[in-house]
Short mmCIF file of C-alpha atoms (C1' of nucleotides) in Angstrom, two decimals:
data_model
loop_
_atom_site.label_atom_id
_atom_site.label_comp_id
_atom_site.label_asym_id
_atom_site.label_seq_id
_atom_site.Cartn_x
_atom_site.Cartn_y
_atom_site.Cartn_z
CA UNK A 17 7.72 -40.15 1.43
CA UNK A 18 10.09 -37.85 0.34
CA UNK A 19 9.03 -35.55 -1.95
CA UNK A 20 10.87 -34.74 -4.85
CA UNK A 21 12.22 -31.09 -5.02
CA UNK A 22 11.48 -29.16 -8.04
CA UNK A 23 14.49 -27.67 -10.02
CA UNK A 24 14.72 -25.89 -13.02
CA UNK A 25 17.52 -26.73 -15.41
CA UNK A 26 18.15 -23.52 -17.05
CA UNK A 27 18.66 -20.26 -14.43
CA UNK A 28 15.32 -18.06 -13.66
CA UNK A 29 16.03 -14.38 -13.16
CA UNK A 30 13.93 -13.46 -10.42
CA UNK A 31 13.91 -9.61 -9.35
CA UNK A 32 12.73 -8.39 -5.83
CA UNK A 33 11.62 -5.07 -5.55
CA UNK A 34 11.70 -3.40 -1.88
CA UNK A 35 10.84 0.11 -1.40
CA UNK A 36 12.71 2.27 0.52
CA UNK A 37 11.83 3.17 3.69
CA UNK A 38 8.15 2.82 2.35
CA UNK A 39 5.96 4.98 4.78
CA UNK A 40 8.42 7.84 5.42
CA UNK A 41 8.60 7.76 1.51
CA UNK A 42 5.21 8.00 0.71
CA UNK A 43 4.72 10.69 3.25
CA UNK A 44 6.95 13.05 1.30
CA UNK A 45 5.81 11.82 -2.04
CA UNK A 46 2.62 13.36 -0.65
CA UNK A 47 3.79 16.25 1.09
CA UNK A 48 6.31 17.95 -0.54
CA UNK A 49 7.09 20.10 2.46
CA UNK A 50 8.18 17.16 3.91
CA UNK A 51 11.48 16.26 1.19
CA UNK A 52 14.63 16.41 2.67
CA UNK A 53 13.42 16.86 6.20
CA UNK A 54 13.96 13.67 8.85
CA UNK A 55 10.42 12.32 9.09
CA UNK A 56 9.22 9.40 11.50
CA UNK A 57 6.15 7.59 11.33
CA UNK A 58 4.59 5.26 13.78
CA UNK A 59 3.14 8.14 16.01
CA UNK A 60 0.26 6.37 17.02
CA UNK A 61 2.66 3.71 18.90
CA UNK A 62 4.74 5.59 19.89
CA UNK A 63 7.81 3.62 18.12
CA UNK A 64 9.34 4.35 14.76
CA UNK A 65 7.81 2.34 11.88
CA UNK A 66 9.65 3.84 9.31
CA UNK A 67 12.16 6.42 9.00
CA UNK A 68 13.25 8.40 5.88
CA UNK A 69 16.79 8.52 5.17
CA UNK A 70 17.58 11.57 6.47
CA UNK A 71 15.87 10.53 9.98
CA UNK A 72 18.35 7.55 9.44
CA UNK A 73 21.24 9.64 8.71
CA UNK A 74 20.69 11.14 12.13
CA UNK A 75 20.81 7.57 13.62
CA UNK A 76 17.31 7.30 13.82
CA UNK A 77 16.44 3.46 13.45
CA UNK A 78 13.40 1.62 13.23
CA UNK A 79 11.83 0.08 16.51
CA UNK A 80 13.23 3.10 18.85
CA UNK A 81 10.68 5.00 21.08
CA UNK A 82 9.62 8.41 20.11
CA UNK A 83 11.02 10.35 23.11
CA UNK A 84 14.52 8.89 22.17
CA UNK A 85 14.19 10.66 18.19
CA UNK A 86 12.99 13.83 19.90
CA UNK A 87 16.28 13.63 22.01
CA UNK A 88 18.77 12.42 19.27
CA UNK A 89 16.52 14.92 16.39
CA UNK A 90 14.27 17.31 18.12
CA UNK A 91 13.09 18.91 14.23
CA UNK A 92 12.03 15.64 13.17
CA UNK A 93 8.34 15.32 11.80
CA UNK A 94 6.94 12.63 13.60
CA UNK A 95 3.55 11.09 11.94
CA UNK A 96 0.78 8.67 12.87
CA UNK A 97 1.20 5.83 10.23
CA UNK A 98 -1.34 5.66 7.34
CA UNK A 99 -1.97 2.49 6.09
CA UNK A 100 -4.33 3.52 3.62
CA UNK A 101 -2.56 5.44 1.68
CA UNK A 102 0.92 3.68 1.85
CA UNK A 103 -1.80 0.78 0.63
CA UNK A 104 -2.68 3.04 -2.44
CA UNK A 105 0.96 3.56 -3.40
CA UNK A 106 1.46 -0.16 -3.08
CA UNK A 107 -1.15 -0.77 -5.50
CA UNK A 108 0.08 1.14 -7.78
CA UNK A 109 3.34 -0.42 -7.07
CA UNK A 110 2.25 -3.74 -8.05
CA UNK A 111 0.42 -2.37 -11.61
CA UNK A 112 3.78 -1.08 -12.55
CA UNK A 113 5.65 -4.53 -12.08
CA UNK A 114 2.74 -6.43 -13.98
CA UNK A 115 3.74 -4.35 -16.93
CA UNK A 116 6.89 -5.87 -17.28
CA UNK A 117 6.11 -9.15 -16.39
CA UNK A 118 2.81 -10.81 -15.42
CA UNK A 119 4.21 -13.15 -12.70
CA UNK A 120 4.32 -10.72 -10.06
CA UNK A 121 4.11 -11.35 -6.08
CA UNK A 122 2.86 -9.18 -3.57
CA UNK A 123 4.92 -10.03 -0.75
CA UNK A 124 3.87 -7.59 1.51
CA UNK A 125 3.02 -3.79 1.39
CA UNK A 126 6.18 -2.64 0.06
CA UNK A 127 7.97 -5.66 -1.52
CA UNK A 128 7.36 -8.12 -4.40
CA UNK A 129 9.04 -10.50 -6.84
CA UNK A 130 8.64 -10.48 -10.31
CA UNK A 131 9.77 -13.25 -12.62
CA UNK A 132 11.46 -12.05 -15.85
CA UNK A 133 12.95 -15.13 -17.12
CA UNK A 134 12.40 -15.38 -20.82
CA UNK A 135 11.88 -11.52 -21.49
CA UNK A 136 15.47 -10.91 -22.44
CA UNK A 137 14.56 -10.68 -26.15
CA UNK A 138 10.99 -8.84 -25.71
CA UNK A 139 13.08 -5.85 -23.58
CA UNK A 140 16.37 -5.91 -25.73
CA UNK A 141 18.45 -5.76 -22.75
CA UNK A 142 19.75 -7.62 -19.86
CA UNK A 143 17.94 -8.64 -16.94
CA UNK A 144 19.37 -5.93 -14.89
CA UNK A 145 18.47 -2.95 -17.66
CA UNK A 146 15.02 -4.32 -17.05
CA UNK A 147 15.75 -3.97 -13.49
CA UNK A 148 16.64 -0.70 -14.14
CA UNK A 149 13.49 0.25 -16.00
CA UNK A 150 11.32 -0.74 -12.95
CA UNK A 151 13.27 1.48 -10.81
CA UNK A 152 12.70 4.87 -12.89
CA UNK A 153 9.33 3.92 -13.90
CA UNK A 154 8.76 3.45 -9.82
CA UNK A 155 10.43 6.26 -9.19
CA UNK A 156 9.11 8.60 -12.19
CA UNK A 157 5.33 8.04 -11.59
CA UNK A 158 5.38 7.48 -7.81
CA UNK A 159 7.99 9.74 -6.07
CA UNK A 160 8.94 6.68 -4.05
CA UNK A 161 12.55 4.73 -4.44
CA UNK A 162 13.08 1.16 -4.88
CA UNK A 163 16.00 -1.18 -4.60
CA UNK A 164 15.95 -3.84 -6.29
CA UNK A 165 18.25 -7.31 -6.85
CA UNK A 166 18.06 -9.67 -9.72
CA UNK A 167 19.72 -13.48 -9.37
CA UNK A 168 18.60 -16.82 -9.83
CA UNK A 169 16.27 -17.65 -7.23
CA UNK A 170 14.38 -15.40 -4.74
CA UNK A 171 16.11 -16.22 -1.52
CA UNK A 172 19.50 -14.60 -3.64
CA UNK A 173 17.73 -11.98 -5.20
CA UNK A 174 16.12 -10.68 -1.56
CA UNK A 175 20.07 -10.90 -0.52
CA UNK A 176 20.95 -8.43 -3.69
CA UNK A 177 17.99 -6.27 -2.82
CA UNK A 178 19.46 -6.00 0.37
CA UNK A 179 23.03 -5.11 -0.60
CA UNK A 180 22.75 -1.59 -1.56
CA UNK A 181 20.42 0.55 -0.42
CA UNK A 182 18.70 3.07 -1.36
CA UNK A 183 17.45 3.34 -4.90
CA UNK A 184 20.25 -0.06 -5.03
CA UNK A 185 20.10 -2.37 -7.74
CA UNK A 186 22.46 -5.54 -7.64
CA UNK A 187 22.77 -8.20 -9.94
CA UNK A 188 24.05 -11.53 -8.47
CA UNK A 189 24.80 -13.76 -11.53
CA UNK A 190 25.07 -17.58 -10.89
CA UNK A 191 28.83 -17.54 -11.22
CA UNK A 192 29.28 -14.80 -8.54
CA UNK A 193 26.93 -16.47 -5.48
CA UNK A 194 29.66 -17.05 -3.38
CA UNK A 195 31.23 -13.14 -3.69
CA UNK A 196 27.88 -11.99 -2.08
CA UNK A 197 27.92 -15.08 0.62
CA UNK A 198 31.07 -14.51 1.67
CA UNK A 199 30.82 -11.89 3.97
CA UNK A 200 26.97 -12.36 4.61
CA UNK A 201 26.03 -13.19 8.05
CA UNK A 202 23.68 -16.59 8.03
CA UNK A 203 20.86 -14.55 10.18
CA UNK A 204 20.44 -11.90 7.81
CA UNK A 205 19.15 -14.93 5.42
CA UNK A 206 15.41 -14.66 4.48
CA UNK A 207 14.25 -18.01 6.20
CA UNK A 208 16.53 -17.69 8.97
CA UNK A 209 15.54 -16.92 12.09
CA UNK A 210 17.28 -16.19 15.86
CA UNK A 211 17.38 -19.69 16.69
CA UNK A 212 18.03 -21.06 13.62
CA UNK A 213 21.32 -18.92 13.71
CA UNK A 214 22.39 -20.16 17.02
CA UNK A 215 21.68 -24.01 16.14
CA UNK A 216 24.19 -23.11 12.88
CA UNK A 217 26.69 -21.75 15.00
CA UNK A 218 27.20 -24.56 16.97
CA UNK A 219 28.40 -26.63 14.21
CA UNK A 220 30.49 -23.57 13.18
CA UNK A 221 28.45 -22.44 10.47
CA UNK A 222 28.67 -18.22 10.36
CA UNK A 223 28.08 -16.81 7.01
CA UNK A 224 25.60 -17.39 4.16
CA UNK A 225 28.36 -19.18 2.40
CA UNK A 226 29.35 -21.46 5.02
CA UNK A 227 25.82 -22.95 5.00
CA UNK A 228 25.76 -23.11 1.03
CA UNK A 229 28.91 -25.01 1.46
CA UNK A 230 27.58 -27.45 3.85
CA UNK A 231 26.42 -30.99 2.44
CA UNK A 232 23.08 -32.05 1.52
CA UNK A 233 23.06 -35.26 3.95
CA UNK A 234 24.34 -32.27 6.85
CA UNK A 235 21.15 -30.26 5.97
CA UNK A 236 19.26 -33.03 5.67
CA UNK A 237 19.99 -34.38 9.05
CA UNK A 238 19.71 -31.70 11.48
CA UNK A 239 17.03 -29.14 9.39
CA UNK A 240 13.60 -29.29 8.61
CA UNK A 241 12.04 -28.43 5.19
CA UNK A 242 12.14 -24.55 5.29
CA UNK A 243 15.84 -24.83 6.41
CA UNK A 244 16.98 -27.76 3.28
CA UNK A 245 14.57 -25.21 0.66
CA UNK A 246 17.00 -21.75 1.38
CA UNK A 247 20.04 -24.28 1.05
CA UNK A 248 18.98 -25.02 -2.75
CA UNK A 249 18.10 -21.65 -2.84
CA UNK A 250 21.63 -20.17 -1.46
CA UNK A 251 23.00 -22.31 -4.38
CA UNK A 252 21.23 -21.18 -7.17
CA UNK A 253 18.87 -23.88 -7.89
CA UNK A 254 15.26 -22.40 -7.77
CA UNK A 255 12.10 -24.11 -5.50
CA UNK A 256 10.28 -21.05 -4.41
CA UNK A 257 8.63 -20.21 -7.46
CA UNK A 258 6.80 -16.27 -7.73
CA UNK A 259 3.42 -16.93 -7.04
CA UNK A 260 1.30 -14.49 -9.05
CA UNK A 261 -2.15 -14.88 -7.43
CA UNK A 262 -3.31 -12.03 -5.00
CA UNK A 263 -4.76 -12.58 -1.68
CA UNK A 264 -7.85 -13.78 -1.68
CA UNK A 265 -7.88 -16.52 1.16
CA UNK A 266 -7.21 -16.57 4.83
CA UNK A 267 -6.42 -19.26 6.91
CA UNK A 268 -6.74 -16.58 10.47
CA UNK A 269 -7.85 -13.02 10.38
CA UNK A 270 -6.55 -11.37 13.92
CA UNK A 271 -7.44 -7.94 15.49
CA UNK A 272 -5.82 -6.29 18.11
CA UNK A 273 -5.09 -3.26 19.49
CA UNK A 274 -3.11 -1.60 22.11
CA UNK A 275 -4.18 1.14 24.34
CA UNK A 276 -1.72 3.43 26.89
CA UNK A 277 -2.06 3.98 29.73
CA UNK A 278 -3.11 -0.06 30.56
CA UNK A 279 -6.55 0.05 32.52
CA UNK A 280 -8.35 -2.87 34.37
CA UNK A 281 -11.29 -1.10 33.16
CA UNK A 282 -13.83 -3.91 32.52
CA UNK A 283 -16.16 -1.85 30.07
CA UNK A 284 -13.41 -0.51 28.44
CA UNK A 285 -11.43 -3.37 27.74
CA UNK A 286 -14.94 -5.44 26.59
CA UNK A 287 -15.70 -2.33 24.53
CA UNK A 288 -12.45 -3.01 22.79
CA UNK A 289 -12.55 -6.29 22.42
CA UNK A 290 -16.15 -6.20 20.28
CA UNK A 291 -14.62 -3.25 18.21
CA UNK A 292 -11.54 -6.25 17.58
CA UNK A 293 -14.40 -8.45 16.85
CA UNK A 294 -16.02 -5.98 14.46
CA UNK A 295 -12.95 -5.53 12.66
CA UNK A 296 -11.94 -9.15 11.97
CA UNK A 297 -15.51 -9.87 10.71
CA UNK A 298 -15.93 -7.26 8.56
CA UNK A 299 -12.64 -8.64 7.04
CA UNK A 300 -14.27 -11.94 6.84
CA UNK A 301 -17.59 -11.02 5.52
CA UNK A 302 -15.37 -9.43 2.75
CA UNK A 303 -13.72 -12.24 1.55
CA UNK A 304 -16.88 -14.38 2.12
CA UNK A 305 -15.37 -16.07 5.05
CA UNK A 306 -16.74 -17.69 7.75
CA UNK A 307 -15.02 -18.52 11.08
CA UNK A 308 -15.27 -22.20 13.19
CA UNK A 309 -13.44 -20.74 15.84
CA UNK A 310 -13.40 -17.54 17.83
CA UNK A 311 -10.08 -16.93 19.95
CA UNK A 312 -9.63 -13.83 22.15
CA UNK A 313 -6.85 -13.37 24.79
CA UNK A 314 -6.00 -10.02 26.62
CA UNK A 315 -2.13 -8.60 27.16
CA UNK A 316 -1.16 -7.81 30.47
CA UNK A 317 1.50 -5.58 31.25
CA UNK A 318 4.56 -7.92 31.01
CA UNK A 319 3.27 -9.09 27.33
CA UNK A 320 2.15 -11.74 28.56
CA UNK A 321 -1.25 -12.97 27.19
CA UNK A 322 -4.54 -14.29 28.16
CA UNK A 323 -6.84 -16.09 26.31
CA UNK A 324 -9.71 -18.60 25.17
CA UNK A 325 -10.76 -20.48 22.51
CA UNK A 326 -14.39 -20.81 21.52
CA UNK A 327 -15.56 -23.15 19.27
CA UNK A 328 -18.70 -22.14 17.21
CA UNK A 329 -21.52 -23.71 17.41
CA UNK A 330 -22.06 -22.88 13.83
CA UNK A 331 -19.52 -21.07 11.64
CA UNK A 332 -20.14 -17.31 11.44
CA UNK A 333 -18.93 -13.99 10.02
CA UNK A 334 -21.32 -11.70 12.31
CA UNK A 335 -20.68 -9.82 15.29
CA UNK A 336 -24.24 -10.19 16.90
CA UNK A 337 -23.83 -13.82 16.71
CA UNK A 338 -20.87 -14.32 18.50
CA UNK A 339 -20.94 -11.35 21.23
CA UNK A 340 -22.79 -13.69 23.75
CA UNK A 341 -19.58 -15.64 23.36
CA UNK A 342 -17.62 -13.44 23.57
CA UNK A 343 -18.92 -11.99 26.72
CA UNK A 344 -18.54 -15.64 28.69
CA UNK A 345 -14.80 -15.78 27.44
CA UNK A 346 -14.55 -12.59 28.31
CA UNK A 347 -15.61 -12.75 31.57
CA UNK A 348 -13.64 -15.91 32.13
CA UNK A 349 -9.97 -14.30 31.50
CA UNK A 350 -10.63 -10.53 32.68
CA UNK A 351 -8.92 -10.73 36.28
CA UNK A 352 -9.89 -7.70 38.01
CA UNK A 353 -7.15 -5.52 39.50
CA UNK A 354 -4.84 -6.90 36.35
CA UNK A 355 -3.98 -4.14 34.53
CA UNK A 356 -3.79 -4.85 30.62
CA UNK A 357 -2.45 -3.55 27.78
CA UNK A 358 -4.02 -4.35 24.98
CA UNK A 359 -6.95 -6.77 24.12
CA UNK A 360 -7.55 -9.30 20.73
CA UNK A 361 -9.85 -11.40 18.68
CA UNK A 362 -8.56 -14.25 16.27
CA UNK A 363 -10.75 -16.01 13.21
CA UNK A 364 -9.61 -19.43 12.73
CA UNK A 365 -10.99 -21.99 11.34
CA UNK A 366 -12.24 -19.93 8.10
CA UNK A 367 -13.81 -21.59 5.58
CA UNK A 368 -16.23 -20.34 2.65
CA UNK A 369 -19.42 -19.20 3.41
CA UNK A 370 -20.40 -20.75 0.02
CA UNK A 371 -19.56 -24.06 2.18
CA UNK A 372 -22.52 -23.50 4.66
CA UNK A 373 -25.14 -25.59 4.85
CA UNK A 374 -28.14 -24.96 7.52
CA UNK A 375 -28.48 -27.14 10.57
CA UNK A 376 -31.55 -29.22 11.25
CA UNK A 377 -32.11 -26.91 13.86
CA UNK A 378 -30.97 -23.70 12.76
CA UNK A 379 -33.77 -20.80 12.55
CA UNK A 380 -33.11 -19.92 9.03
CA UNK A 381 -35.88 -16.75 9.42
CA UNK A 382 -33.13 -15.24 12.06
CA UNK A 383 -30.53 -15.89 10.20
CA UNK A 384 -31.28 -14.21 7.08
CA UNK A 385 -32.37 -11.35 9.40
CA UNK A 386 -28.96 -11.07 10.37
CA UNK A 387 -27.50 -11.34 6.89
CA UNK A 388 -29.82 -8.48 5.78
CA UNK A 389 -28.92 -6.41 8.70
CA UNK A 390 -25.12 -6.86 7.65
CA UNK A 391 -25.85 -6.28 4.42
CA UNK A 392 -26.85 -2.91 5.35
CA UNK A 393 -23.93 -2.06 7.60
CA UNK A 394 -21.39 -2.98 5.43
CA UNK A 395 -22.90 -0.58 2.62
CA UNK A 396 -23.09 2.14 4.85
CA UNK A 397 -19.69 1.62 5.73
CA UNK A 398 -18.55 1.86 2.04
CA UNK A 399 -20.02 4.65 1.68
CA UNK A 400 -19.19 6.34 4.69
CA UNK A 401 -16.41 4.91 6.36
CA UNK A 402 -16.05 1.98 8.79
CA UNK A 403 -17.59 2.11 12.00
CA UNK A 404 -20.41 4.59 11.03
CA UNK A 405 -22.70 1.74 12.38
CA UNK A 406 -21.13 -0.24 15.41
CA UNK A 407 -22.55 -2.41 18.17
CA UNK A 408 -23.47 -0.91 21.60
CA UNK A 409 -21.35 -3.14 22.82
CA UNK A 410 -18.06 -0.82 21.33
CA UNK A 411 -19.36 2.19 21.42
CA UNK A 412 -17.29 3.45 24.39
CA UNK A 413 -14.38 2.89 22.22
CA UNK A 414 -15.51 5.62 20.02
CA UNK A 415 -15.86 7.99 23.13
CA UNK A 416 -12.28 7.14 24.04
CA UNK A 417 -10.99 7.84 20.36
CA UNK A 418 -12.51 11.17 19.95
CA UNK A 419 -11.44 12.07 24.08
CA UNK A 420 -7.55 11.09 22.33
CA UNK A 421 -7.72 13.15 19.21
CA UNK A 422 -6.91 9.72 17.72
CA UNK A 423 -6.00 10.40 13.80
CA UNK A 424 -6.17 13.96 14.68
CA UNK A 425 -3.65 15.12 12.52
CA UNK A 426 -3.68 12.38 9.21
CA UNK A 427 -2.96 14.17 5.71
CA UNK A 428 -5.89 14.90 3.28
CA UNK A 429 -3.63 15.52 -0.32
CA UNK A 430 -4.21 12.02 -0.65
CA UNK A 431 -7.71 12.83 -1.61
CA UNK A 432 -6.08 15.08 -4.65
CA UNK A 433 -4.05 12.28 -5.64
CA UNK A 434 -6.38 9.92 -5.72
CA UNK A 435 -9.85 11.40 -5.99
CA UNK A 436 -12.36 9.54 -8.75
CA UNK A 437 -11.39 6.28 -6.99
CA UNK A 438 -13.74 4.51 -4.64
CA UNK A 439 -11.85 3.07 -1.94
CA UNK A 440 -12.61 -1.07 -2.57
CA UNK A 441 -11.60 -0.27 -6.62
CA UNK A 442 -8.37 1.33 -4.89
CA UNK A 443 -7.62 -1.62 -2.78
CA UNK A 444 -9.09 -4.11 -5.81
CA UNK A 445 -11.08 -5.77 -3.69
CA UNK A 446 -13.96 -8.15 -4.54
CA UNK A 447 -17.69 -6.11 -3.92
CA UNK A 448 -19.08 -7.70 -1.50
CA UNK A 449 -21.89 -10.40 -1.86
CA UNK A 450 -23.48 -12.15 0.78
CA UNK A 451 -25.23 -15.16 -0.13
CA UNK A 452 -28.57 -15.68 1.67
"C1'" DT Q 14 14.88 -5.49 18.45
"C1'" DC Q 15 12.31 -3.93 24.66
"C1'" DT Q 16 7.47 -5.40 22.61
"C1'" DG Q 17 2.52 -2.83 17.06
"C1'" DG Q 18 -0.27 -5.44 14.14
"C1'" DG Q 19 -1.00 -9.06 10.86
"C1'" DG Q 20 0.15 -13.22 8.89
"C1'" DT Q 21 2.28 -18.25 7.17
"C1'" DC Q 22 4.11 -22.91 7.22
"C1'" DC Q 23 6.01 -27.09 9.43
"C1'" DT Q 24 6.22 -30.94 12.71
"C1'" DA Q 25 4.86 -34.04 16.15
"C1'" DG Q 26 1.50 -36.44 18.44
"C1'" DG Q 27 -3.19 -37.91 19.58
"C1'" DA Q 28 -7.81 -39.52 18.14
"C1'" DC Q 29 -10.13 -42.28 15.26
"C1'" DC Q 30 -11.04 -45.37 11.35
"C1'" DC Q 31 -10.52 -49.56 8.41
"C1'" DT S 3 -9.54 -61.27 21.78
"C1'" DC S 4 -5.14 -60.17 19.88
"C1'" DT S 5 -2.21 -58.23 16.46
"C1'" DG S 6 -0.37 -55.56 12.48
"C1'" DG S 7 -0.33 -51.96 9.18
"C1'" DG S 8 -1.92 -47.86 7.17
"C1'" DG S 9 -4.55 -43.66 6.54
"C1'" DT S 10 -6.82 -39.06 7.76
"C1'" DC S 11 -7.93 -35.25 10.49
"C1'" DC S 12 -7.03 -32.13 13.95
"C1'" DT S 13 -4.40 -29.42 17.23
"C1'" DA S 14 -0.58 -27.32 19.77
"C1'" DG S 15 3.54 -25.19 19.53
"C1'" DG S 16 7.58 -23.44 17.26
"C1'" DA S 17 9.83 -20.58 13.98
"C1'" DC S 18 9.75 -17.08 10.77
"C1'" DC S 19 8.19 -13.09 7.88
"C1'" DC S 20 6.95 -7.89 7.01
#
DNA sequence: TCTGGGGTCCTAGGACCC
DNA sequence: TCTGGGGTCCTAGGACCC
């Protein structure tokens, strides 16, 4: 059955707010040393993550290795990325878009959409002065810059967010869609990947505007869904409404991390793998998740990866339960003599722990054991950062950390800016309750 | 785009059920 | 025993996003 496609007759005005070259940004908001001067972050991969604009203006671009910027820029001021702050300024982000409008989207850490249809008459303006508001008020209390484009559905307001940048801000009215299509190339589409592009161009389809122009029984032939959606979104008629609820659901939760140089080391890598699993189910006991499958793989040198599934006996959220498991899969992908560069863990199969119910044969004495146990390390980690209790079975991770000077250098204003707030309030996350 | 880390949704096909 | 029709759940793999 087909379903039935949901358009609205009169035009939305949907705004998307991206924030320019977020990290780098927030960096210098911080550090006031740093405005004006070409800073990098990403130092802990060695790659660029983000690059303020005058990094850029030096041709520094994101994704190139660190040696190169010290060869094209040798005074930049490279940084180890720092998610929790950027995540602070985020926040605070968001809380200045919900006071224009409540139907705001997190999209990711530095983007969002906000619907403003309607709120003409509350502002007394147009949609773009309201635009325009966001943008000093952004500016004004954060430090950061945003651009921003306003049009009729999301897909063509990303495309007006993208048209000027910095501090942008581009209005595409319905009447003017094609102007901006015109000269758009179809990749740089949100929804449109690599080899979506390619499939496009062999039936001579280019720009944005060439696939707007193409006919519905075309699309509908040859695309799937996703592809037949940003059609009726590239002409103006709205089906990807903003979706106001915040995260509080997971269908995965993944943890992975990559190490230089790559080592065949067997404790090491199985050290790193339970510090993976540590990670992903603290993030699950958080949002009172529990997982039906356990997936870990290991990267070799040429990216290619390793792995097995596990599927859980009974669904859990605790390390202790699952490191026997992960031990056998473990053992049955490690290849000695393989040299590997990084190792992961992957949740799936996450469902509420509210959901459990106790097997027949389940020894319900251990398992609240466990649950108290958990209980205890996830307060101490509130209070005193993650990892202050860990299992044996990662410690050696910690040795290697402190042996790299990992996070040596990361900045400690933020603490001025944001003292008085407990970190979970910051991050408006749920407190944690297990249920026993 | 030479490769970090974390996600989502869609489709097709198989297993299984009535 | 054969046959038809229809539904649900699950999984693998692909494509895409920041």
């Amino acid at each position: 059955m087909e379903q039935p496609l949901t358009l609205h007759s009169w035009p939305k005005a949907i705004v998307h707010i991206d924030a320019d070259a977020f990290f780098a940004a927030c960096e210098q908001a911080i550090h006031p040393e740093l405005r004006g001067k070409p800073v990098v972050t990403g130092k802990e991969r060695g790659i660029v993550a983000a690059a303020s604009y005058e990094a850029k203006a030096k041709g520094i671009t994101r994704g190139i290795r660190l040696f190169e910027v010290k060869k094209i820029c040798p005074e930049a001021i490279i940084l180890p990325s720092d998610y929790e702050t950027y995540s602070l300024f985020s926040i605070r982000m968001f809380a200045i878009l919900r006071r224009f409008s409540p139907d705001v989207e997190e999209y990711s850490i530095d983007e969002a959409f906000v619907d403003l249809t309607g709120l003409r008459r509350l502002y007394q303006g147009s949609y773009g002065k309201i635009a325009q508001q966001i943008q000093e008020t952004i500016e004004k209390e954060l430090g950061i810059t945003v651009s921003i484009g306003v049009s009729v559905t999301k897909v063509l307001a990303k495309v007006a967010s993208q048209t000027r940048k910095p501090r942008g801000l581009t209005v595409i009215p319905g009447t003017d869609i094609h102007l901006f299509l015109k000269d758009l190339p179809i990749e740089e589409v949100w929804g449109i990947g690599p080899n979506t592009a390619a499939l496009l161009q062999k039936f001579g389809i280019r720009t944005a505007l060439d696939f707007a122009r193409s006919s519905e029984a075309f699309v509908k032939k040859y695309f799937s869904k996703p592809y037949q959606e940003v059609w009726h979104e590239l002409n103006g008629r709205s089906v990807y409404p903003v979706v106001p609820e915040t995260k509080n659901d997971y269908q995965s939760i993944s943890k992975t991390k990559t190490f230089t140089p790559p080592t065949d080391q067997k404790d090491f890598l199985f050290a790193q793998m339970a510090r993976n699993l540590e990670n992903a189910c603290t993030k699950a006991r958080r949002y009172e998740l529990v997982a039906r499958r356990l997936f870990l793989y290991m990267r070799r040198q040429d990216f290619n990866d390793f792995g097995v599934e596990i599927r859980l006996t009974r669904p859990t959220a605790y390390p202790m339960e699952l490191l026997e498991a992960l031990r056998e899969g473990f053992q049955q992908i490690y290849r000695p003599g393989t040299l590997y560069r990084a190792t992961g863990v992957v949740l799936s199969g996450l469902i509420p722990v509210s959901s459990l119910q106790f097997g027949l044969f389940d020894d319900r004495v251990q398992i609240e054991r466990i649950v108290q146990v958990y209980r205890v390390i996830d307060g101490l980690a509130e209070k005193f950062g993650k990892h202050t209790v860990h299992h044996g079975a990662s410690h050696s991770v910690e040795l290697h950390a402190q042996h790299e000077g990992e996070r040596g250098d990361i900045p400690t204003r933020k603490r001025e800016l944001f003292k008085g707030e407990n970190k979970r309030q910051r991050l408006g996350l749920p407190v944690l309750s297990v249920p026993v």
